Amino acid sequence: MRLTLLLASAAALALTSTANAQTGQPVQSAPVQDVVVDQGVLRPFPIAVAPFSGANGADISNVVSGNLRRSGYFAPLDPRSFIETNLTLANAPNFPQWTSIGAQAVLYGSVTPRPDGRNDVGFRLYDPYRQCQLVSYQFTATPEQWRRIAHKISDVVYQRMTGENGFFDSRVIFVSESGTQLNRLSRLSIVDQDGFNPVYLTPGDEVIMSPRFSASNPDEVTYVGLGRDYSRIYLRNLTTGRTENLGQFDGQVLAPRFSNDGSRIAFSIIRGGNTDVYVMNLRTRQLSRLTSDPGIDTSPSFSADGSQIVFTSDRGGSARLYVMSADGRGQRPISRGGGIYTAPAWSPRGDLIAFTKQQGGRFHIGVMRPDGSGERILSSSYFEEGPSWAPNGRYIMFARQTRGGDTRLWTVDLSGRVVAQAGYDGRGSDPAWSPLLDTPPATLGLGQGPDSCPS
């Protein structure tokens, strides 16, 4: 069931820790930020998320509900409206009792302890109108991983209902800010995508800029650290804590980003009054210069297949977006509108490039196709910048500041209809979304029983 079908159905009916969990198997017989849907009349898909039974079961259900609500495409029903309670995995729901309250899907499950100290977390998702099972699945993990498992369950539900991979089992790295304008402390920080489990990764003795994840390894990040008389590009492993300086460069370094396979890093060096794009092979540490224009060339971002790089350049008089081959050949402008374009980010799906645009006294987050066509503005405000893609390529996180206020992390979806402050409520800027922490399940337990819905 594709996302467009899910949304069309909803509108037509007018209802509104880093340890990996082990491979799941098919089952056998926090306060939530407000989400603004600010364009069109689309109403989210009503889903009943019943409290799971067992240890942390109700907590798991609450996290799943919060995740689905923040996506903008689901409207979890109030549990107080549920007629049927005490659902068990051994039995299907009483379908009329769920359709009577408008539930178009019903999710429930249980947490069962194992002799080895871990828990089996099984769950089922039913379509009460067609009276058939959409998903039957089970994860196994330690009790401490219950929140992580809730994110993985959310991904399974999102995938089954939209046909796209989820994004909930992921993290966000960003620059947290504290202090005053004259005495500001910046630290590299990381948080779960829903805002929980924030951790400071640096002590605040450097100015931190441009953190980015490797798309091939959610444990690897790169960022810039600025000191009194130096700028450095660091590689850091989030599991081991090992931090490596990429070397000394003749000039100030800016905006490092991994290629999607993690083998290269593209970045800029300010040298002799000029700013150009370079690429480093991380295995050989060989450095290649890709641009040599007198203008400012910066903020490179690799395409999903690694064959191209988009970057910002003011070589034509004002900052625009340019694309070139990964070896520097064929440099050409792609942005066509007025205004100043900065901070391009190529979608992990390869189909779009996100950007920041300054025009008309406001800042905008937008997207365009790699050839520059189809430009669309998704979000606008007094100040916003630094778009970063969710791992499924449907959502973008960015930093937004209100006039006279603090900078916070926000998200917007590709329709521009779902705009929300991200789960983390502290001051922060320059967010970067991780890839999924685990590969999505190869099977969702489809066709596991006589009551399974058609795929």
Tab-separated table of C-alpha atoms in Angstrom, residues 33 174 176-177 189 191-196 198 200 408-409 421-428:
chain	number	residue	atom	x	y	z
A	33	GLN	CA	5.492	17.912	19.872
A	174	PHE	CA	24.082	18.455	15.837
A	176	SER	CA	24.193	22.173	20.815
A	177	GLU	CA	24.421	25.747	21.995
A	189	SER	CA	25.880	16.364	20.552
A	191	VAL	CA	20.214	12.411	20.303
A	192	ASP	CA	17.660	9.819	19.242
A	193	GLN	CA	15.452	11.084	16.415
A	194	ASP	CA	12.587	11.625	18.871
A	195	GLY	CA	14.712	13.825	21.133
A	196	PHE	CA	15.536	11.293	23.845
A	198	PRO	CA	20.928	13.396	24.385
A	200	TYR	CA	27.464	15.658	24.652
A	408	ARG	CA	15.952	25.016	17.446
A	409	LEU	CA	15.783	21.891	15.319
A	421	GLN	CA	9.765	21.206	15.932
A	422	ALA	CA	11.980	18.167	16.307
A	423	GLY	CA	11.749	16.075	19.458
A	424	TYR	CA	14.879	17.628	21.008
A	425	ASP	CA	13.753	20.810	22.731
A	426	GLY	CA	17.140	22.403	23.499
A	427	ARG	CA	19.092	24.972	21.518
A	428	GLY	CA	20.812	23.469	18.515
